[in-house]
CSV table of C-alpha atoms and ligand atoms in Angstrom, one decimal:
chain,number,residue,atom,x,y,z
S,289,UNK,CA,48.5,89.0,126.7
S,290,UNK,CA,50.5,92.3,126.3
S,291,UNK,CA,50.8,92.7,130.2
S,292,UNK,CA,52.5,89.4,130.5
S,293,UNK,CA,55.0,90.3,127.8
S,294,UNK,CA,55.8,93.5,129.6
S,295,UNK,CA,56.8,91.5,132.6
S,296,UNK,CA,58.6,88.8,130.7
S,297,UNK,CA,62.2,88.5,131.9
S,298,UNK,CA,64.6,87.9,128.9
S,299,UNK,CA,67.0,86.1,131.2
S,300,UNK,CA,70.7,86.5,132.0
S,301,UNK,CA,72.9,87.7,129.2
S,302,UNK,CA,76.1,85.7,128.5
S,303,UNK,CA,78.3,88.7,129.3
S,304,UNK,CA,76.6,89.1,132.7
S,305,UNK,CA,76.8,85.4,133.4
S,306,UNK,CA,80.5,85.3,132.5
S,307,UNK,CA,81.1,88.3,134.8
S,308,UNK,CA,79.1,86.8,137.7
S,309,UNK,CA,81.0,83.5,137.5
S,310,UNK,CA,84.5,84.9,136.9
S,311,UNK,CA,85.6,84.3,140.5
S,312,UNK,CA,85.0,80.6,140.1
S,313,UNK,CA,88.0,80.5,137.9
S,314,UNK,CA,91.4,79.8,139.5
S,315,UNK,CA,93.3,82.4,137.4
S,316,UNK,CA,90.5,84.9,137.4
S,317,UNK,CA,91.9,88.0,135.7
S,318,UNK,CA,89.3,88.6,133.1
S,319,UNK,CA,91.4,87.1,130.2
S,320,UNK,CA,89.4,83.8,130.1
S,321,UNK,CA,86.2,85.8,130.2
S,322,UNK,CA,87.4,87.9,127.3
S,323,UNK,CA,88.2,84.7,125.3
S,324,UNK,CA,84.7,83.4,125.9
S,325,UNK,CA,83.3,86.7,124.7
S,326,UNK,CA,85.5,86.7,121.6
S,327,UNK,CA,84.3,83.2,120.8
S,328,UNK,CA,80.7,84.3,121.2
S,329,UNK,CA,81.2,87.3,119.0
S,330,UNK,CA,82.9,85.3,116.2
S,331,UNK,CA,80.0,82.7,116.4
S,332,UNK,CA,77.5,85.5,115.8
S,333,UNK,CA,79.2,86.4,112.6
S,334,UNK,CA,79.5,82.8,111.5
S,335,UNK,CA,75.8,82.3,112.5
S,336,UNK,CA,74.8,85.2,110.3
S,337,UNK,CA,76.7,83.7,107.3
S,338,UNK,CA,75.4,80.2,107.9
S,339,UNK,CA,71.8,81.4,108.1
S,340,UNK,CA,72.0,83.1,104.7
S,341,UNK,CA,74.3,80.7,103.1
S,342,UNK,CA,71.9,79.8,100.3
S,343,UNK,CA,71.6,83.5,99.3
S,344,UNK,CA,75.3,84.4,99.1
S,345,UNK,CA,78.1,82.5,97.3
S,346,UNK,CA,79.2,80.7,100.4
S,347,UNK,CA,78.0,77.2,99.6
S,348,UNK,CA,80.2,74.4,98.3
S,349,UNK,CA,83.8,73.6,98.2
S,350,UNK,CA,86.7,76.0,98.3
S,351,UNK,CA,88.6,73.7,95.9
S,352,UNK,CA,91.4,73.2,98.6
S,353,UNK,CA,92.0,70.5,101.1
S,354,UNK,CA,92.7,70.7,104.9
S,355,UNK,CA,95.3,68.7,106.8
S,356,UNK,CA,93.3,65.6,106.8
S,357,UNK,CA,92.9,65.8,103.1
S,358,UNK,CA,89.2,66.7,103.5
S,359,UNK,CA,87.7,69.0,100.9
S,360,UNK,CA,87.6,72.4,102.5
S,361,UNK,CA,84.1,74.0,102.3
S,362,UNK,CA,83.9,77.8,101.8
S,363,UNK,CA,82.2,78.1,105.2
S,364,UNK,CA,85.0,76.1,106.8
S,365,UNK,CA,87.5,78.7,105.6
S,366,UNK,CA,85.2,81.6,106.5
S,367,UNK,CA,84.6,80.2,110.1
S,368,UNK,CA,88.4,79.6,110.5
S,369,UNK,CA,89.1,83.2,109.5
S,370,UNK,CA,86.4,84.6,111.8
S,371,UNK,CA,87.5,82.7,114.9
S,372,UNK,CA,91.2,83.3,114.3
S,373,UNK,CA,90.7,87.0,113.9
S,374,UNK,CA,88.5,87.3,117.0
S,375,UNK,CA,90.9,85.3,119.1
S,376,UNK,CA,94.0,87.1,117.9
S,377,UNK,CA,92.6,90.6,118.7
S,378,UNK,CA,92.9,90.8,122.5
S,379,UNK,CA,96.3,89.3,123.0
S,380,UNK,CA,95.0,86.7,125.6
S,381,UNK,CA,95.7,83.8,123.2
S,382,UNK,CA,99.3,82.9,122.4
S,383,UNK,CA,98.7,79.9,120.1
S,384,UNK,CA,95.8,78.5,118.0
S,385,UNK,CA,95.3,74.9,116.9
S,386,UNK,CA,92.7,74.5,114.2
S,387,UNK,CA,91.3,71.7,112.0
S,388,UNK,CA,91.9,74.0,109.1
S,389,UNK,CA,95.6,74.6,109.8
S,390,UNK,CA,98.5,72.1,109.3
S,391,UNK,CA,100.4,73.3,112.3
S,392,UNK,CA,99.5,75.5,115.2
S,393,UNK,CA,99.5,79.3,114.7
S,394,UNK,CA,102.0,81.1,117.0
S,395,UNK,CA,100.5,84.5,117.8
S,396,UNK,CA,103.8,85.8,119.1
S,397,UNK,CA,102.4,87.7,122.1
S,398,UNK,CA,102.3,87.6,125.9
S,399,UNK,CA,99.1,85.6,125.9
S,400,UNK,CA,98.6,82.9,128.5
S,401,UNK,CA,96.1,80.8,126.7
S,402,UNK,CA,96.1,78.1,123.9
S,403,UNK,CA,93.0,77.4,121.9
S,404,UNK,CA,92.1,74.3,120.0
S,405,UNK,CA,89.2,74.8,117.6
S,406,UNK,CA,87.1,73.0,114.9
S,407,UNK,CA,85.7,76.2,113.4
S,408,UNK,CA,82.9,74.4,111.5
S,409,UNK,CA,82.1,70.8,112.4
S,410,UNK,CA,79.8,68.6,110.3
S,411,UNK,CA,80.9,70.3,107.1
S,412,UNK,CA,79.4,67.5,105.0
S,413,UNK,CA,76.0,68.9,106.1
S,414,UNK,CA,76.6,72.6,105.3
S,415,UNK,CA,75.1,72.5,101.8
S,416,UNK,CA,72.0,70.6,102.8
S,417,UNK,CA,71.0,72.9,105.6
S,418,UNK,CA,71.5,70.4,108.4
S,419,UNK,CA,72.7,71.6,111.8
S,420,UNK,CA,76.5,72.2,112.1
S,421,UNK,CA,78.7,73.4,114.9
S,422,UNK,CA,81.9,74.9,116.2
S,423,UNK,CA,83.9,73.1,118.9
S,424,UNK,CA,86.5,74.8,121.2
S,425,UNK,CA,89.0,74.0,124.0
S,426,UNK,CA,90.9,76.5,126.1
S,427,UNK,CA,94.2,75.6,127.8
S,428,UNK,CA,96.7,77.7,129.8
S,429,UNK,CA,100.2,77.7,128.4
S,430,UNK,CA,102.8,75.8,130.4
S,431,UNK,CA,105.9,77.7,129.4
S,432,UNK,CA,106.4,81.3,130.6
S,433,UNK,CA,104.4,83.9,128.7
S,434,UNK,CA,106.5,85.8,126.1
S,435,UNK,CA,108.8,82.9,125.4
S,436,UNK,CA,108.6,80.9,122.2
S,437,UNK,CA,105.7,78.4,122.2
S,438,UNK,CA,106.8,75.0,123.4
S,439,UNK,CA,105.4,71.6,122.4
S,440,UNK,CA,104.2,71.2,126.1
S,441,UNK,CA,102.0,74.2,125.5
S,442,UNK,CA,100.3,72.6,122.6
S,443,UNK,CA,100.1,68.8,123.2
S,444,UNK,CA,98.2,69.0,126.5
S,445,UNK,CA,95.9,66.3,127.8
S,446,UNK,CA,92.1,67.1,127.8
S,447,UNK,CA,92.2,67.0,131.6
S,448,UNK,CA,94.3,70.2,131.4
S,449,UNK,CA,91.4,72.2,129.7
S,450,UNK,CA,90.3,75.3,131.6
S,451,UNK,CA,87.3,75.8,129.5
S,452,UNK,CA,85.6,74.0,126.6
S,453,UNK,CA,82.3,74.0,124.7
S,454,UNK,CA,80.5,74.2,121.4
S,455,UNK,CA,78.2,76.4,119.3
S,456,UNK,CA,75.3,74.6,117.6
S,457,UNK,CA,73.9,76.4,114.5
S,458,UNK,CA,70.6,74.6,114.5
S,459,UNK,CA,66.9,75.5,114.6
S,460,UNK,CA,68.1,78.0,117.1
S,461,UNK,CA,71.8,78.8,117.8
S,462,UNK,CA,73.2,77.8,121.1
S,463,UNK,CA,76.5,78.2,122.9
S,464,UNK,CA,77.2,75.5,125.5
S,465,UNK,CA,80.3,75.7,127.7
S,466,UNK,CA,82.0,74.7,130.9
S,467,UNK,CA,84.9,76.1,132.9
S,468,UNK,CA,85.0,73.1,135.1
S,469,UNK,CA,82.1,74.2,137.3
S,470,UNK,CA,79.1,72.6,135.5
S,471,UNK,CA,77.7,73.1,132.0
S,472,UNK,CA,75.5,76.0,131.0
S,473,UNK,CA,73.7,76.6,127.7
S,474,UNK,CA,72.8,80.0,126.1
S,475,UNK,CA,70.4,80.6,123.3
S,476,UNK,CA,71.1,83.3,120.7
S,477,UNK,CA,68.4,86.0,120.3
S,478,UNK,CA,69.2,87.4,116.8
S,479,UNK,CA,66.9,90.5,117.1
S,480,UNK,CA,69.0,91.6,120.2
S,481,UNK,CA,72.3,90.1,118.9
S,482,UNK,CA,72.8,88.5,122.3
S,483,UNK,CA,73.1,85.1,124.0
S,484,UNK,CA,70.8,84.5,127.0
S,485,UNK,CA,71.0,81.7,129.6
S,486,UNK,CA,68.4,79.2,128.6
S,487,UNK,CA,69.8,75.9,129.9
S,488,UNK,CA,71.4,76.4,133.4
S,489,UNK,CA,73.4,73.6,135.0
S,490,UNK,CA,72.8,71.0,132.2
S,491,UNK,CA,72.9,67.4,133.3
S,492,UNK,CA,72.9,64.4,130.9
S,493,UNK,CA,70.6,61.5,132.0
S,494,UNK,CA,72.6,58.6,133.5
S,495,UNK,CA,71.0,56.2,131.1
S,496,UNK,CA,69.3,56.7,127.7
S,497,UNK,CA,67.5,55.0,124.7
S,498,UNK,CA,69.2,56.7,121.8
S,499,UNK,CA,72.3,55.4,120.0
S,500,UNK,CA,74.1,57.5,117.4
S,501,UNK,CA,76.5,55.7,115.0
S,502,UNK,CA,77.0,55.6,111.3
S,503,UNK,CA,75.7,52.0,110.7
S,504,UNK,CA,76.6,52.4,107.0
S,505,UNK,CA,80.1,51.5,108.2
S,506,UNK,CA,78.9,48.4,110.1
S,507,UNK,CA,80.8,46.0,107.9
S,508,UNK,CA,84.0,47.3,109.2
S,509,UNK,CA,83.0,47.6,112.9
S,510,UNK,CA,84.8,45.3,115.3
S,511,UNK,CA,82.8,42.4,116.7
S,512,UNK,CA,82.3,44.0,120.1
S,513,UNK,CA,80.9,47.2,118.5
S,514,UNK,CA,78.6,45.1,116.3
S,515,UNK,CA,77.4,43.2,119.5
S,516,UNK,CA,76.9,46.5,121.3
S,517,UNK,CA,74.8,48.0,118.5
S,518,UNK,CA,72.8,44.7,118.3
S,519,UNK,CA,72.2,45.0,122.1
S,520,UNK,CA,70.7,48.5,121.6
S,521,UNK,CA,68.4,47.1,118.9
S,522,UNK,CA,67.4,44.2,121.2
S,523,UNK,CA,66.4,46.8,123.8
S,524,UNK,CA,64.4,48.7,121.1
S,525,UNK,CA,66.6,51.8,121.5
S,526,UNK,CA,66.2,54.5,118.9
S,527,UNK,CA,68.8,55.1,116.2
S,528,UNK,CA,69.5,58.8,115.6
S,529,UNK,CA,72.5,59.9,113.5
S,530,UNK,CA,72.6,63.4,112.0
S,531,UNK,CA,76.2,63.1,110.9
S,532,UNK,CA,77.1,66.4,112.7
S,533,UNK,CA,78.9,65.5,115.9
S,534,UNK,CA,77.8,68.7,117.7
S,535,UNK,CA,74.1,68.1,116.8
S,536,UNK,CA,74.2,64.4,117.8
S,537,UNK,CA,76.1,65.2,121.0
S,538,UNK,CA,73.7,68.0,122.0
S,539,UNK,CA,70.6,65.9,121.5
S,540,UNK,CA,72.0,63.1,123.6
S,541,UNK,CA,73.1,65.6,126.3
S,542,UNK,CA,69.5,66.7,126.6
S,543,UNK,CA,67.7,63.4,126.2
S,544,UNK,CA,70.3,60.8,127.2
S,545,UNK,CA,72.1,58.6,124.7
S,546,UNK,CA,75.4,57.6,123.3
S,547,UNK,CA,77.4,58.8,120.3
S,548,UNK,CA,80.0,56.3,119.0
S,549,UNK,CA,82.6,56.7,116.3
S,550,UNK,CA,84.6,53.6,116.6
S,551,UNK,CA,87.7,52.5,114.7
S,552,UNK,CA,86.7,51.3,111.2
S,553,UNK,CA,88.6,49.8,108.2
S,554,UNK,CA,88.8,53.3,106.6
S,555,UNK,CA,89.8,55.0,109.9
S,556,UNK,CA,91.6,52.4,112.1
S,557,UNK,CA,92.3,55.1,114.7
S,558,UNK,CA,88.7,56.3,114.5
S,559,UNK,CA,87.7,59.4,112.4
S,560,UNK,CA,87.4,62.2,115.0
S,561,UNK,CA,90.3,64.4,116.1
S,562,UNK,CA,91.3,64.3,119.8
S,563,UNK,CA,92.5,67.9,120.1
S,564,UNK,CA,89.7,69.9,118.6
S,565,UNK,CA,86.7,67.5,118.5
S,566,UNK,CA,86.8,65.0,121.3
S,567,UNK,CA,88.6,66.7,124.2
S,568,UNK,CA,86.1,69.6,124.4
S,569,UNK,CA,83.0,67.4,124.2
S,570,UNK,CA,84.5,64.9,126.7
S,571,UNK,CA,85.0,67.8,129.2
S,572,UNK,CA,81.4,69.0,128.7
S,573,UNK,CA,80.0,65.5,129.0
S,574,UNK,CA,81.9,64.8,132.2
S,575,UNK,CA,80.9,68.1,133.7
S,576,UNK,CA,77.3,67.3,132.9
S,577,UNK,CA,77.6,63.9,134.6
S,578,UNK,CA,78.3,61.8,131.5
S,579,UNK,CA,81.3,59.8,130.3
S,580,UNK,CA,83.7,59.8,127.4
S,581,UNK,CA,86.3,57.2,126.3
S,582,UNK,CA,88.0,55.7,123.4
S,583,UNK,CA,86.4,52.4,124.2
S,584,UNK,CA,88.9,51.6,126.9
S,585,UNK,CA,90.7,54.8,128.1
S,586,UNK,CA,89.1,58.1,129.4
S,587,UNK,CA,89.4,60.6,126.6
S,588,UNK,CA,90.7,63.3,129.0
S,589,UNK,CA,93.6,61.1,130.1
S,590,UNK,CA,95.0,60.6,126.6
S,591,UNK,CA,98.3,62.3,126.0
S,592,UNK,CA,98.3,63.7,122.5
S,593,UNK,CA,101.3,63.0,120.3
S,594,UNK,CA,100.1,64.8,117.2
S,595,UNK,CA,98.0,67.9,116.6
S,596,UNK,CA,95.6,66.1,114.3
S,597,UNK,CA,95.6,62.6,115.9
S,598,UNK,CA,92.4,60.7,115.7
S,599,UNK,CA,90.7,58.6,118.3
S,600,UNK,CA,87.7,56.2,118.6
S,601,UNK,CA,85.0,58.2,120.5
S,602,UNK,CA,82.3,56.9,122.9
S,603,UNK,CA,80.5,59.7,124.6
S,604,UNK,CA,77.2,60.2,126.4
S,605,UNK,CA,75.2,58.7,129.3
S,606,UNK,CA,77.4,56.9,131.8
S,607,UNK,CA,75.5,53.6,131.8
S,608,UNK,CA,75.5,53.5,127.9
S,609,UNK,CA,79.2,54.3,127.6
S,610,UNK,CA,80.0,51.7,130.3
S,611,UNK,CA,77.9,49.1,128.5
S,612,UNK,CA,79.6,49.8,125.2
S,613,UNK,CA,83.0,49.6,126.9
S,614,UNK,CA,82.1,46.3,128.5
S,615,UNK,CA,81.7,44.8,125.0
S,616,UNK,CA,85.2,46.0,124.0
K,164,FBP,P1,84.4,67.4,110.0
K,164,FBP,O1,84.9,68.1,111.2
K,164,FBP,O2,85.3,67.3,108.9
K,164,FBP,O3,83.0,67.8,109.6
K,164,FBP,O4,84.2,65.8,110.5
K,164,FBP,C1,83.6,65.4,111.5
K,164,FBP,C2,82.2,64.8,111.3
K,164,FBP,O5,81.5,65.5,110.2
K,164,FBP,C3,81.3,64.9,112.5
K,164,FBP,O6,80.6,66.1,112.7
K,164,FBP,C4,80.3,63.7,112.2
K,164,FBP,O7,79.8,63.2,113.4
K,164,FBP,C5,81.2,62.7,111.5
K,164,FBP,O8,82.3,63.5,110.9
K,164,FBP,C6,80.4,62.1,110.4
K,164,FBP,O9,81.3,61.2,109.8
K,164,FBP,P2,80.6,60.1,108.8
K,164,FBP,O10,80.1,60.8,107.6
K,164,FBP,O11,81.8,59.2,108.5
K,164,FBP,O12,79.6,59.3,109.6
């Protein structure tokens, strides 16, 4: 037993992987690599707080509301502070778009990158110890560095992302990301404080048997959505809905499936935010061989008009998203 452990390779550390793959990136100058490292570092701090949330006064609401009028959870605010600080440090990032901030944060520097982030997604699950996540997108600014931030730097289409991904704080903590050259997943090893490559070149199955939708809202689904959900039942597909986008997305990425958050009576534009929830997962899904749309249009082709705009979201296995779209 002990002999085999001696020989056991622990795998490729995230830092090493980023370094080894830096040349894949068109603008390879180390800045994007540093941004990925900063996101990984902040996620370790957030992971530590999330893991011991029940022991420290970090549960529950902050008593304030974010831009969408949602109750801000203490961990939402903590995560927003941690990621903002980590991304401000190096000077690579010139502007930050966050679910927790009304407008973008201009970091007044020579940075060439713009970040959109949902620091803690699935906040309704924080207090009940269900998996939650962080979602991030990285863009290059369009206007010359050092000049005032311009709207064209901020309201970029998802197809302009140079990197995107998420962190899943689940039974284990994982960082999954793409820079447009496939998708790789890293598992956090807390005793070493390091992420290691555990899921190289992730691919989502072309078809699946899992559908994820909040059927509690079914009364306000459109007829086509009701028909699509019924078709899943007719095929004895399995319903799985954690209510944490990152956790539902990650399961479907591994097993095949579809996550749908359509337009509803309460949210006629859909609930999820294009800039810091859907664009990143759409990029990851497509890079893993999947598909993402608003039911009609490719998510990555949607030109944002507002930082916090919402969109219906259909994402997952190609055949299932196409089937859902065919009902629309
Ligand atoms: P937050 O970013 O505010 O947490 O909202 C997003 C989210 O919690 C997703 O993670 C999840 O898939 C969805 O909303 C759940 O919404 P609902 O409770 O309406 O099904």
